[in-house]
């Protein structure tokens, strides 16, 4: 079998990790044939958490400093876009314009005009886009989806999520920001995809309204963004999501928590609260015999199907699951990837509207999407 030819643009911490994952864990079906970064040091020299430079980790890849040159000179089946969080769309569009498939990390776009251009580019292309929403792949989120699909939660009407990044002046936070301007500049609520993506898996409606407020910056000299953003999203039928996102903070708690209130049950995944309180997943249901009381589910980050797979790694195996599902869909010739561009925009655009609401001191905004008849690239 001919291997899937992968090219990667962006060799920051994330791009290096994902390219290595493809090379190490998917050698049976894929190979990295090209890598690109405007900073050649990231290719030639050993970086943080590496034993050797990327040029030795990816022996089959040709390195480019110029992205267009990589696309035009190298035969690539799937381009992995791992540039900063606010600069994905133009890279994806260039690849789609050349009928290549794309794996785009999240958030999908940085503004409404990009959403419009990316949506149109995919529709005009023979290529298709896979959204790199790894939190959608966590085992405890699969458990939530299963409870929902079996009707054990009823209809969700109120949900909560928080993504609290606790790092403050740690070695990790310093290393992560060396090459990553987006980590200092991006308004926290724009990085809402890790929180909304999993919850949107159990919602048929798109989010339609938002109000958001930010705290301003009280203590982080290194950053120009709010220390914390709090948003409320709502669908047309009134389903409401509360979301908390931060820049840095001193909490020292686990990052990702979710709560779902349904008409027949309740689900929660609470991330760790210090060493004494590890992460826990619990639920209760009116409709499952024996689950009338609060019940612990043995679901962790790793999806069940990968528990005994030694190659499954990256964010508790979610990175592996993402790539596995994408390569499988590619080899099957599926018409769409399992996390489509539409799903990416459903979880990304609410953050863009929320930032605008925050700039307008919490004004309630109506959100539209490229597939809506009243879609507009103006707020
Ligand atoms: N899903 C996750 O769990 C997760 C985790 C971390 C980061 N991310 C995402 O991964 C992406 C990358 O994150 P990061 O922290 O590695 O970012 P980063 O800013 O450190 O790295 C981006 C790289 O892109 C390169 N680049 C920028 N413009 C370029 C151009 N025109 N041509 C070639 N290279 C160019 C930069 O030189 C840099 O090395 C972001 O979108 C982020 O949101 C996702």
mmCIF file of C-alpha atoms and ligand atoms in Angstrom:
data_model
loop_
_atom_site.group_PDB
_atom_site.id
_atom_site.type_symbol
_atom_site.label_atom_id
_atom_site.label_comp_id
_atom_site.label_asym_id
_atom_site.label_seq_id
_atom_site.Cartn_x
_atom_site.Cartn_y
_atom_site.Cartn_z
ATOM 1 C CA UNK A 1 0.000 0.000 0.000
ATOM 2 C CA UNK A 2 1.241 3.474 -0.826
ATOM 3 C CA UNK A 3 1.565 5.535 2.335
ATOM 4 C CA UNK A 4 -0.404 8.735 2.847
ATOM 5 C CA UNK A 5 1.968 11.611 2.164
ATOM 6 C CA UNK A 6 1.770 14.211 4.913
ATOM 7 C CA UNK A 7 3.212 17.742 4.883
ATOM 8 C CA UNK A 8 3.304 19.929 7.992
ATOM 9 C CA UNK A 9 3.493 23.715 8.243
ATOM 10 C CA UNK A 10 4.403 25.222 11.617
ATOM 11 C CA UNK A 11 7.102 23.541 13.664
ATOM 12 C CA UNK A 12 6.280 25.113 17.015
ATOM 13 C CA UNK A 13 5.765 22.865 20.030
ATOM 14 C CA UNK A 14 2.462 21.511 18.657
ATOM 15 C CA UNK A 15 3.576 21.016 15.054
ATOM 16 C CA UNK A 16 6.686 19.145 16.161
ATOM 17 C CA UNK A 17 4.629 16.901 18.425
ATOM 18 C CA UNK A 18 1.998 16.111 15.773
ATOM 19 C CA UNK A 19 4.543 15.459 13.014
ATOM 20 C CA UNK A 20 6.417 13.125 15.310
ATOM 21 C CA UNK A 21 3.203 11.324 16.239
ATOM 22 C CA UNK A 22 2.483 10.653 12.557
ATOM 23 C CA UNK A 23 6.007 9.424 11.977
ATOM 24 C CA UNK A 24 6.225 7.205 15.086
ATOM 25 C CA UNK A 25 2.694 5.854 15.494
ATOM 26 C CA UNK A 26 1.324 5.704 11.930
ATOM 27 C CA UNK A 27 4.322 4.382 10.069
ATOM 28 C CA UNK A 28 2.115 1.557 8.723
ATOM 29 C CA UNK A 29 -0.047 3.982 6.684
ATOM 30 C CA UNK A 30 1.500 7.465 6.575
ATOM 31 C CA UNK A 31 4.788 9.281 6.257
ATOM 32 C CA UNK A 32 5.837 12.904 6.677
ATOM 33 C CA UNK A 33 7.319 13.953 3.327
ATOM 34 C CA UNK A 34 7.579 17.721 3.857
ATOM 35 C CA UNK A 35 7.928 20.177 6.711
ATOM 36 C CA UNK A 36 7.854 23.949 6.675
ATOM 37 C CA UNK A 37 8.598 26.765 9.085
ATOM 38 C CA UNK A 38 9.755 30.306 8.452
ATOM 39 C CA UNK A 39 12.232 29.747 11.291
ATOM 40 C CA UNK A 40 14.765 27.117 10.081
ATOM 41 C CA UNK A 41 16.265 26.788 13.562
ATOM 42 C CA UNK A 42 13.220 24.714 14.521
ATOM 43 C CA UNK A 43 14.186 22.172 11.864
ATOM 44 C CA UNK A 44 17.938 22.138 12.269
ATOM 45 C CA UNK A 45 18.422 22.454 16.039
ATOM 46 C CA UNK A 46 17.242 20.379 18.981
ATOM 47 C CA UNK A 47 14.290 22.071 20.735
ATOM 48 C CA UNK A 48 12.691 21.878 24.189
ATOM 49 C CA UNK A 49 11.676 18.287 25.125
ATOM 50 C CA UNK A 50 13.458 16.820 22.097
ATOM 51 C CA UNK A 51 16.420 14.428 22.083
ATOM 52 C CA UNK A 52 17.411 15.387 18.553
ATOM 53 C CA UNK A 53 16.466 17.935 15.869
ATOM 54 C CA UNK A 54 13.405 17.531 13.625
ATOM 55 C CA UNK A 55 15.575 16.845 10.582
ATOM 56 C CA UNK A 56 16.608 13.581 12.285
ATOM 57 C CA UNK A 57 13.122 12.809 13.615
ATOM 58 C CA UNK A 58 11.584 13.134 10.113
ATOM 59 C CA UNK A 59 14.196 11.500 7.857
ATOM 60 C CA UNK A 60 11.817 11.243 4.856
ATOM 61 C CA UNK A 61 10.851 14.926 4.881
ATOM 62 C CA UNK A 62 12.157 17.778 2.754
ATOM 63 C CA UNK A 63 12.313 21.069 4.688
ATOM 64 C CA UNK A 64 10.972 24.340 3.255
ATOM 65 C CA UNK A 65 11.070 27.855 4.640
ATOM 66 C CA UNK A 66 8.424 28.915 2.138
ATOM 67 C CA UNK A 67 4.962 27.347 2.400
ATOM 68 C CA UNK A 68 3.874 27.962 -1.205
ATOM 69 C CA UNK A 69 7.093 26.377 -2.423
ATOM 70 C CA UNK A 70 6.325 23.307 -0.306
ATOM 71 C CA UNK A 71 2.825 23.021 -1.770
ATOM 72 C CA UNK A 72 3.990 23.559 -5.341
ATOM 73 C CA UNK A 73 7.072 21.333 -5.271
ATOM 74 C CA UNK A 74 6.060 18.409 -3.123
ATOM 75 C CA UNK A 75 3.394 15.754 -3.722
ATOM 76 C CA UNK A 76 1.302 15.891 -0.555
ATOM 77 C CA UNK A 77 -1.987 14.122 0.266
ATOM 78 C CA UNK A 78 -2.746 15.844 3.594
ATOM 79 C CA UNK A 79 -1.330 19.168 4.795
ATOM 80 C CA UNK A 80 -1.219 19.594 8.571
ATOM 81 C CA UNK A 81 -1.619 23.259 9.500
ATOM 82 C CA UNK A 82 0.079 23.874 12.846
ATOM 83 C CA UNK A 83 0.771 27.593 12.617
ATOM 84 C CA UNK A 84 -0.265 29.871 15.515
ATOM 85 C CA UNK A 85 -3.851 29.744 16.768
ATOM 86 C CA UNK A 86 -4.871 32.941 14.957
ATOM 87 C CA UNK A 87 -3.283 32.192 11.559
ATOM 88 C CA UNK A 88 -4.694 28.967 10.142
ATOM 89 C CA UNK A 89 -7.162 29.913 7.447
ATOM 90 C CA UNK A 90 -4.855 31.301 4.757
ATOM 91 C CA UNK A 91 -2.666 28.162 4.976
ATOM 92 C CA UNK A 92 -5.714 25.884 4.721
ATOM 93 C CA UNK A 93 -7.101 27.855 1.772
ATOM 94 C CA UNK A 94 -3.824 27.622 -0.173
ATOM 95 C CA UNK A 95 -3.850 23.819 0.224
ATOM 96 C CA UNK A 96 -7.564 23.459 -0.598
ATOM 97 C CA UNK A 97 -7.045 25.643 -3.701
ATOM 98 C CA UNK A 98 -4.591 22.964 -4.851
ATOM 99 C CA UNK A 99 -7.166 20.204 -4.114
ATOM 100 C CA UNK A 100 -5.181 18.860 -1.186
ATOM 101 C CA UNK A 101 -6.792 17.615 2.016
ATOM 102 C CA UNK A 102 -6.111 19.577 5.182
ATOM 103 C CA UNK A 103 -5.816 18.851 8.877
ATOM 104 C CA UNK A 104 -6.262 22.189 10.644
ATOM 105 C CA UNK A 105 -5.539 22.687 14.301
ATOM 106 C CA UNK A 106 -8.050 24.703 16.289
ATOM 107 C CA UNK A 107 -9.461 27.378 16.444
ATOM 108 C CA UNK A 108 -10.352 27.099 12.737
ATOM 109 C CA UNK A 109 -10.402 30.809 11.839
ATOM 110 C CA UNK A 110 -9.564 34.194 13.378
ATOM 111 C CA UNK A 111 -12.459 36.301 12.066
ATOM 112 C CA UNK A 112 -15.717 36.173 10.088
ATOM 113 C CA UNK A 113 -14.126 37.029 6.735
ATOM 114 C CA UNK A 114 -11.739 34.098 7.102
ATOM 115 C CA UNK A 115 -14.674 31.823 7.943
ATOM 116 C CA UNK A 116 -16.389 32.885 4.735
ATOM 117 C CA UNK A 117 -13.263 32.439 2.609
ATOM 118 C CA UNK A 118 -12.388 29.045 4.116
ATOM 119 C CA UNK A 119 -15.941 27.729 3.751
ATOM 120 C CA UNK A 120 -16.019 28.772 0.079
ATOM 121 C CA UNK A 121 -12.540 27.371 -0.562
ATOM 122 C CA UNK A 122 -13.542 23.953 0.770
ATOM 123 C CA UNK A 123 -16.752 23.944 -1.266
ATOM 124 C CA UNK A 124 -14.811 24.735 -4.449
ATOM 125 C CA UNK A 125 -12.083 22.169 -3.735
ATOM 126 C CA UNK A 126 -11.722 18.456 -4.346
ATOM 127 C CA UNK A 127 -9.901 18.412 -1.016
ATOM 128 C CA UNK A 128 -11.611 18.407 2.362
ATOM 129 C CA UNK A 129 -10.741 19.605 5.828
ATOM 130 C CA UNK A 130 -10.412 17.698 9.101
ATOM 131 C CA UNK A 131 -10.682 19.848 12.232
ATOM 132 C CA UNK A 132 -8.022 18.966 14.794
ATOM 133 C CA UNK A 133 -10.379 19.111 17.769
ATOM 134 C CA UNK A 134 -8.661 16.572 20.005
ATOM 135 C CA UNK A 135 -10.891 17.116 23.099
ATOM 136 C CA UNK A 136 -13.777 15.701 21.054
ATOM 137 C CA UNK A 137 -11.891 12.392 21.206
ATOM 138 C CA UNK A 138 -11.561 11.989 24.975
ATOM 139 C CA UNK A 139 -12.980 8.798 26.475
ATOM 140 C CA UNK A 140 -15.117 10.663 29.012
ATOM 141 C CA UNK A 141 -16.623 12.703 26.171
ATOM 142 C CA UNK A 142 -17.411 9.509 24.234
ATOM 143 C CA UNK A 143 -19.169 8.359 27.424
ATOM 144 C CA UNK A 144 -21.206 11.576 27.495
ATOM 145 C CA UNK A 145 -22.207 11.086 23.852
ATOM 146 C CA UNK A 146 -23.199 7.490 24.540
ATOM 147 C CA UNK A 147 -25.334 8.465 27.551
ATOM 148 C CA UNK A 148 -27.000 11.136 25.422
ATOM 149 C CA UNK A 149 -27.597 8.908 22.414
ATOM 150 C CA UNK A 150 -29.127 6.205 24.610
ATOM 151 C CA UNK A 151 -31.534 8.817 25.974
ATOM 152 C CA UNK A 152 -30.227 8.488 29.541
ATOM 153 C CA UNK A 153 -29.722 12.231 29.987
ATOM 154 C CA UNK A 154 -32.843 13.301 28.118
ATOM 155 C CA UNK A 155 -32.552 16.650 26.360
ATOM 156 C CA UNK A 156 -29.672 18.836 27.593
ATOM 157 C CA UNK A 157 -30.921 22.346 28.447
ATOM 158 C CA UNK A 158 -28.001 23.838 30.381
ATOM 159 C CA UNK A 159 -24.288 23.032 30.192
ATOM 160 C CA UNK A 160 -21.049 24.385 31.565
ATOM 161 C CA UNK A 161 -17.438 24.111 30.557
ATOM 162 C CA UNK A 162 -14.206 25.585 31.808
ATOM 163 C CA UNK A 163 -10.725 25.529 30.407
ATOM 164 C CA UNK A 164 -8.448 26.903 33.091
ATOM 165 C CA UNK A 165 -4.807 26.940 32.080
ATOM 166 C CA UNK A 166 -3.048 27.242 35.393
ATOM 167 C CA UNK A 167 0.506 27.851 34.275
ATOM 168 C CA UNK A 168 2.070 30.931 35.787
ATOM 169 C CA UNK A 169 5.787 31.569 35.426
ATOM 170 C CA UNK A 170 6.501 27.857 35.207
ATOM 171 C CA UNK A 171 9.230 26.436 32.965
ATOM 172 C CA UNK A 172 6.442 25.043 30.780
ATOM 173 C CA UNK A 173 4.664 28.375 30.346
ATOM 174 C CA UNK A 174 7.943 30.135 29.536
ATOM 175 C CA UNK A 175 8.984 27.498 27.015
ATOM 176 C CA UNK A 176 5.560 27.458 25.378
ATOM 177 C CA UNK A 177 5.641 31.192 24.739
ATOM 178 C CA UNK A 178 9.151 31.417 23.285
ATOM 179 C CA UNK A 179 7.996 30.992 19.674
ATOM 180 C CA UNK A 180 4.273 31.494 20.243
ATOM 181 C CA UNK A 181 3.045 35.089 20.080
ATOM 182 C CA UNK A 182 -0.565 33.855 20.033
ATOM 183 C CA UNK A 183 -0.210 32.575 23.588
ATOM 184 C CA UNK A 184 0.422 36.134 24.806
ATOM 185 C CA UNK A 185 -2.080 37.903 22.596
ATOM 186 C CA UNK A 186 -5.142 35.759 21.887
ATOM 187 C CA UNK A 187 -8.236 36.813 23.865
ATOM 188 C CA UNK A 188 -8.939 33.763 26.118
ATOM 189 C CA UNK A 189 -12.520 33.249 24.963
ATOM 190 C CA UNK A 190 -11.321 32.792 21.372
ATOM 191 C CA UNK A 191 -9.739 29.525 22.521
ATOM 192 C CA UNK A 192 -13.178 28.108 23.270
ATOM 193 C CA UNK A 193 -12.935 25.115 20.945
ATOM 194 C CA UNK A 194 -11.645 22.652 23.568
ATOM 195 C CA UNK A 195 -14.747 23.409 25.642
ATOM 196 C CA UNK A 196 -17.512 23.907 23.082
ATOM 197 C CA UNK A 197 -16.409 21.115 20.716
ATOM 198 C CA UNK A 198 -17.244 18.260 23.122
ATOM 199 C CA UNK A 199 -20.567 19.821 24.178
ATOM 200 C CA UNK A 200 -21.620 20.462 20.578
ATOM 201 C CA UNK A 201 -21.300 16.719 19.975
ATOM 202 C CA UNK A 202 -24.580 16.333 21.877
ATOM 203 C CA UNK A 203 -26.313 19.388 20.385
ATOM 204 C CA UNK A 204 -28.113 19.449 17.085
ATOM 205 C CA UNK A 205 -28.763 23.206 17.199
ATOM 206 C CA UNK A 206 -26.013 25.739 16.548
ATOM 207 C CA UNK A 207 -25.266 28.324 19.223
ATOM 208 C CA UNK A 208 -27.119 31.521 18.270
ATOM 209 C CA UNK A 209 -26.659 34.221 20.944
ATOM 210 C CA UNK A 210 -23.757 35.294 23.142
ATOM 211 C CA UNK A 211 -22.871 37.697 25.931
ATOM 212 C CA UNK A 212 -19.302 37.839 27.214
ATOM 213 C CA UNK A 213 -17.233 39.852 29.660
ATOM 214 C CA UNK A 214 -13.497 39.995 30.262
ATOM 215 C CA UNK A 215 -11.647 41.016 33.399
ATOM 216 C CA UNK A 216 -8.864 43.041 31.794
ATOM 217 C CA UNK A 217 -5.285 42.318 32.794
ATOM 218 C CA UNK A 218 -4.583 42.544 36.530
ATOM 219 C CA UNK A 219 -1.228 40.827 36.989
ATOM 220 C CA UNK A 220 0.417 39.362 33.899
ATOM 221 C CA UNK A 221 3.090 41.778 32.648
ATOM 222 C CA UNK A 222 3.891 39.385 29.807
ATOM 223 C CA UNK A 223 0.456 39.563 28.204
ATOM 224 C CA UNK A 224 -1.987 42.038 26.696
ATOM 225 C CA UNK A 225 -5.103 39.977 27.214
ATOM 226 C CA UNK A 226 -7.839 39.484 29.820
ATOM 227 C CA UNK A 227 -6.850 37.249 32.731
ATOM 228 C CA UNK A 228 -10.303 35.654 32.500
ATOM 229 C CA UNK A 229 -13.246 35.669 30.059
ATOM 230 C CA UNK A 230 -16.740 34.488 30.970
ATOM 231 C CA UNK A 231 -19.340 33.878 28.262
ATOM 232 C CA UNK A 232 -22.943 32.728 28.063
ATOM 233 C CA UNK A 233 -24.061 31.137 24.795
ATOM 234 C CA UNK A 234 -27.620 30.225 23.872
ATOM 235 C CA UNK A 235 -29.423 28.393 21.086
ATOM 236 C CA UNK A 236 -32.691 29.509 19.491
ATOM 237 C CA UNK A 237 -34.629 27.053 21.714
ATOM 238 C CA UNK A 238 -32.956 28.344 24.896
ATOM 239 C CA UNK A 239 -30.262 25.715 25.536
ATOM 240 C CA UNK A 240 -27.605 27.662 27.447
ATOM 241 C CA UNK A 241 -23.851 27.113 27.888
ATOM 242 C CA UNK A 242 -21.687 28.959 30.403
ATOM 243 C CA UNK A 243 -17.989 28.993 29.570
ATOM 244 C CA UNK A 244 -14.996 30.172 31.568
ATOM 245 C CA UNK A 245 -11.600 30.688 29.870
ATOM 246 C CA UNK A 246 -8.396 32.229 31.158
ATOM 247 C CA UNK A 247 -4.974 33.460 30.241
ATOM 248 C CA UNK A 248 -2.884 32.561 33.256
ATOM 249 C CA UNK A 249 -4.006 32.098 36.860
ATOM 250 C CA UNK A 250 -2.865 30.828 40.236
ATOM 251 C CA UNK A 251 -5.531 28.150 40.731
ATOM 252 C CA UNK A 252 -3.313 25.111 40.205
ATOM 253 C CA UNK A 253 -6.293 22.979 39.182
ATOM 254 C CA UNK A 254 -6.928 20.589 36.288
ATOM 255 C CA UNK A 255 -7.847 22.330 33.057
ATOM 256 C CA UNK A 256 -10.975 20.857 31.506
ATOM 257 C CA UNK A 257 -14.335 20.462 33.237
ATOM 258 C CA UNK A 258 -17.828 19.948 31.811
ATOM 259 C CA UNK A 259 -21.342 19.694 33.308
ATOM 260 C CA UNK A 260 -24.509 18.746 31.469
ATOM 261 C CA UNK A 261 -28.009 19.180 32.886
ATOM 262 C CA UNK A 262 -30.590 17.146 30.939
ATOM 263 C CA UNK A 263 -34.329 16.581 31.277
ATOM 264 C CA UNK A 264 -33.703 13.002 32.475
ATOM 265 C CA UNK A 265 -30.233 13.068 33.982
ATOM 266 C CA UNK A 266 -26.991 14.824 34.762
ATOM 267 C CA UNK A 267 -23.336 14.333 33.712
ATOM 268 C CA UNK A 268 -20.145 15.904 34.941
ATOM 269 C CA UNK A 269 -16.459 15.613 34.275
ATOM 270 C CA UNK A 270 -14.564 17.563 36.911
ATOM 271 C CA UNK A 271 -10.867 17.871 36.347
ATOM 272 C CA UNK A 272 -8.463 17.409 39.255
ATOM 273 C CA UNK A 273 -8.395 19.747 42.230
ATOM 274 C CA UNK A 274 -4.890 19.122 43.549
ATOM 275 C CA UNK A 275 -3.401 15.688 44.253
ATOM 276 C CA UNK A 276 -6.118 14.777 46.804
ATOM 277 C CA UNK A 277 -8.939 15.172 44.296
ATOM 278 C CA UNK A 278 -8.196 13.449 40.975
ATOM 279 C CA UNK A 279 -10.353 14.011 37.911
ATOM 280 C CA UNK A 280 -13.701 12.246 38.069
ATOM 281 C CA UNK A 281 -16.570 11.497 35.672
ATOM 282 C CA UNK A 282 -20.052 11.011 37.184
ATOM 283 C CA UNK A 283 -23.658 10.872 36.095
ATOM 284 C CA UNK A 284 -27.143 10.038 37.207
ATOM 285 C CA UNK A 285 -30.206 9.118 35.201
ATOM 286 C CA UNK A 286 -33.937 8.707 35.812
ATOM 287 C CA UNK A 287 -34.004 6.117 33.053
ATOM 288 C CA UNK A 288 -31.285 3.626 33.976
ATOM 289 C CA UNK A 289 -32.070 1.108 36.703
ATOM 290 C CA UNK A 290 -29.587 1.614 39.527
ATOM 291 C CA UNK A 291 -28.305 5.002 38.327
ATOM 292 C CA UNK A 292 -30.852 7.061 40.249
ATOM 293 C CA UNK A 293 -28.023 8.031 42.611
ATOM 294 C CA UNK A 294 -24.867 9.918 41.629
ATOM 295 C CA UNK A 295 -22.664 7.263 39.950
ATOM 296 C CA UNK A 296 -18.970 7.291 39.041
ATOM 297 C CA UNK A 297 -18.098 6.279 35.483
ATOM 298 C CA UNK A 298 -14.707 4.640 34.936
ATOM 299 C CA UNK A 299 -14.021 6.847 31.893
ATOM 300 C CA UNK A 300 -10.732 8.680 31.647
ATOM 301 C CA UNK A 301 -9.095 10.625 28.848
ATOM 302 C CA UNK A 302 -8.171 7.592 26.748
ATOM 303 C CA UNK A 303 -10.930 6.322 24.469
ATOM 304 C CA UNK A 304 -11.823 2.669 25.173
ATOM 305 C CA UNK A 305 -10.614 1.361 21.826
ATOM 306 C CA UNK A 306 -7.049 2.600 22.439
ATOM 307 C CA UNK A 307 -6.563 1.589 26.074
ATOM 308 C CA UNK A 308 -4.291 -1.338 25.165
ATOM 309 C CA UNK A 309 -2.564 0.426 22.282
ATOM 310 C CA UNK A 310 0.950 1.462 23.404
ATOM 311 C CA UNK A 311 1.173 3.958 20.535
ATOM 312 C CA UNK A 312 -1.885 5.940 21.636
ATOM 313 C CA UNK A 313 -0.508 9.142 23.160
ATOM 314 C CA UNK A 314 -0.833 12.915 23.185
ATOM 315 C CA UNK A 315 -3.378 14.622 25.457
ATOM 316 C CA UNK A 316 -4.376 11.285 26.958
ATOM 317 C CA UNK A 317 -4.495 9.522 23.581
ATOM 318 C CA UNK A 318 -6.783 12.106 21.965
ATOM 319 C CA UNK A 319 -4.113 13.219 19.487
ATOM 320 C CA UNK A 320 -3.627 9.624 18.382
ATOM 321 C CA UNK A 321 -7.392 9.121 18.068
ATOM 322 C CA UNK A 322 -7.700 12.229 15.881
ATOM 323 C CA UNK A 323 -5.060 11.069 13.448
ATOM 324 C CA UNK A 324 -6.330 7.480 13.470
ATOM 325 C CA UNK A 325 -9.843 8.642 12.565
ATOM 326 C CA UNK A 326 -8.544 10.996 9.887
ATOM 327 C CA UNK A 327 -6.278 8.426 8.203
ATOM 328 C CA UNK A 328 -9.015 5.791 8.338
ATOM 329 C CA UNK A 329 -11.482 8.173 6.670
ATOM 330 C CA UNK A 330 -8.867 9.050 4.045
ATOM 331 C CA UNK A 331 -8.162 5.392 3.242
ATOM 332 C CA UNK A 332 -11.895 4.600 3.120
ATOM 333 C CA UNK A 333 -12.448 7.499 0.701
ATOM 334 C CA UNK A 334 -15.132 8.976 2.981
ATOM 335 C CA UNK A 335 -16.885 12.053 1.604
ATOM 336 C CA UNK A 336 -16.232 13.955 4.855
ATOM 337 C CA UNK A 337 -13.770 13.726 7.706
ATOM 338 C CA UNK A 338 -15.237 12.787 11.098
ATOM 339 C CA UNK A 339 -14.713 16.331 12.440
ATOM 340 C CA UNK A 340 -15.610 18.452 9.439
ATOM 341 C CA UNK A 341 -14.971 22.113 8.721
ATOM 342 C CA UNK A 342 -18.590 22.786 9.653
ATOM 343 C CA UNK A 343 -17.971 21.287 13.113
ATOM 344 C CA UNK A 344 -14.798 23.377 13.393
ATOM 345 C CA UNK A 345 -16.697 26.583 12.613
ATOM 346 C CA UNK A 346 -19.547 25.650 14.992
ATOM 347 C CA UNK A 347 -17.021 25.560 17.843
ATOM 348 C CA UNK A 348 -14.819 28.459 16.649
ATOM 349 C CA UNK A 349 -17.199 31.262 15.581
ATOM 350 C CA UNK A 350 -18.883 31.561 19.018
ATOM 351 C CA UNK A 351 -15.485 32.638 20.411
ATOM 352 C CA UNK A 352 -15.128 35.337 17.767
ATOM 353 C CA UNK A 353 -18.600 36.700 18.524
ATOM 354 C CA UNK A 354 -17.881 36.430 22.260
ATOM 355 C CA UNK A 355 -14.728 38.536 21.939
ATOM 356 C CA UNK A 356 -16.776 41.185 20.110
ATOM 357 C CA UNK A 357 -19.448 41.083 22.836
ATOM 358 C CA UNK A 358 -16.728 41.542 25.447
ATOM 359 C CA UNK A 359 -15.334 44.557 23.556
ATOM 360 C CA UNK A 360 -18.883 45.987 23.619
ATOM 361 C CA UNK A 361 -19.090 45.537 27.427
ATOM 362 C CA UNK A 362 -21.286 42.453 27.326
ATOM 363 C CA UNK A 363 -23.716 43.381 24.525
ATOM 364 C CA UNK A 364 -25.862 40.404 23.464
ATOM 365 C CA UNK A 365 -24.981 39.448 19.881
ATOM 366 C CA UNK A 366 -26.736 37.165 17.420
ATOM 367 C CA UNK A 367 -24.416 34.673 15.719
ATOM 368 C CA UNK A 368 -24.636 33.401 12.154
ATOM 369 C CA UNK A 369 -22.629 30.780 10.264
ATOM 370 C CA UNK A 370 -21.638 30.375 6.597
ATOM 371 C CA UNK A 371 -24.440 27.815 6.044
ATOM 372 C CA UNK A 372 -27.145 30.231 7.299
ATOM 373 C CA UNK A 373 -29.278 32.134 4.782
ATOM 374 C CA UNK A 374 -28.614 35.371 6.748
ATOM 375 C CA UNK A 375 -24.853 34.721 7.154
ATOM 376 C CA UNK A 376 -22.877 37.952 7.209
ATOM 377 C CA UNK A 377 -19.194 38.714 7.617
ATOM 378 C CA UNK A 378 -20.115 41.844 9.624
ATOM 379 C CA UNK A 379 -21.099 41.674 13.303
HETATM 380 N N1 LIG B 1 -5.212 20.816 20.118
HETATM 381 C C1 LIG B 1 -4.333 20.999 21.088
HETATM 382 O O1 LIG B 1 -4.315 20.321 22.095
HETATM 383 C C2 LIG B 1 -3.333 22.081 20.904
HETATM 384 C C3 LIG B 1 -2.307 22.265 21.829
HETATM 385 C C4 LIG B 1 -1.398 23.274 21.590
HETATM 386 C C5 LIG B 1 -1.502 24.052 20.452
HETATM 387 N N2 LIG B 1 -2.519 23.838 19.588
HETATM 388 C C6 LIG B 1 -2.674 24.572 18.356
HETATM 389 O O2 LIG B 1 -1.556 24.240 17.556
HETATM 390 C C7 LIG B 1 -1.175 25.333 16.764
HETATM 391 C C8 LIG B 1 0.291 25.602 16.942
HETATM 392 O O3 LIG B 1 0.553 25.930 18.281
HETATM 393 P P1 LIG B 1 2.022 26.261 18.766
HETATM 394 O O4 LIG B 1 1.941 26.586 20.205
HETATM 395 O O5 LIG B 1 2.952 25.226 18.320
HETATM 396 O O6 LIG B 1 2.264 27.621 17.944
HETATM 397 P P2 LIG B 1 3.616 28.364 17.661
HETATM 398 O O7 LIG B 1 3.272 29.800 17.452
HETATM 399 O O8 LIG B 1 4.625 28.030 18.707
HETATM 400 O O9 LIG B 1 4.136 27.708 16.318
HETATM 401 C C9 LIG B 1 3.696 28.105 15.086
HETATM 402 C C10 LIG B 1 4.827 27.998 14.103
HETATM 403 O O10 LIG B 1 4.369 28.428 12.834
HETATM 404 C C11 LIG B 1 5.429 29.072 12.178
HETATM 405 N N3 LIG B 1 4.942 29.951 11.125
HETATM 406 C C12 LIG B 1 4.212 31.079 11.249
HETATM 407 N N4 LIG B 1 3.984 31.637 10.040
HETATM 408 C C13 LIG B 1 4.582 30.836 9.127
HETATM 409 C C14 LIG B 1 4.712 30.893 7.716
HETATM 410 N N5 LIG B 1 4.176 31.890 6.993
HETATM 411 N N6 LIG B 1 5.388 29.906 7.085
HETATM 412 C C15 LIG B 1 5.940 28.899 7.809
HETATM 413 N N7 LIG B 1 5.853 28.813 9.157
HETATM 414 C C16 LIG B 1 5.189 29.768 9.802
HETATM 415 C C17 LIG B 1 6.129 29.854 13.289
HETATM 416 O O11 LIG B 1 7.459 30.180 12.948
HETATM 417 C C18 LIG B 1 6.030 28.895 14.456
HETATM 418 O O12 LIG B 1 7.181 28.105 14.581
HETATM 419 C C19 LIG B 1 -2.060 26.469 17.220
HETATM 420 O O13 LIG B 1 -3.080 26.588 16.300
HETATM 421 C C20 LIG B 1 -2.644 26.055 18.519
HETATM 422 O O14 LIG B 1 -3.936 26.538 18.695
HETATM 423 C C21 LIG B 1 -3.432 22.846 19.796
#
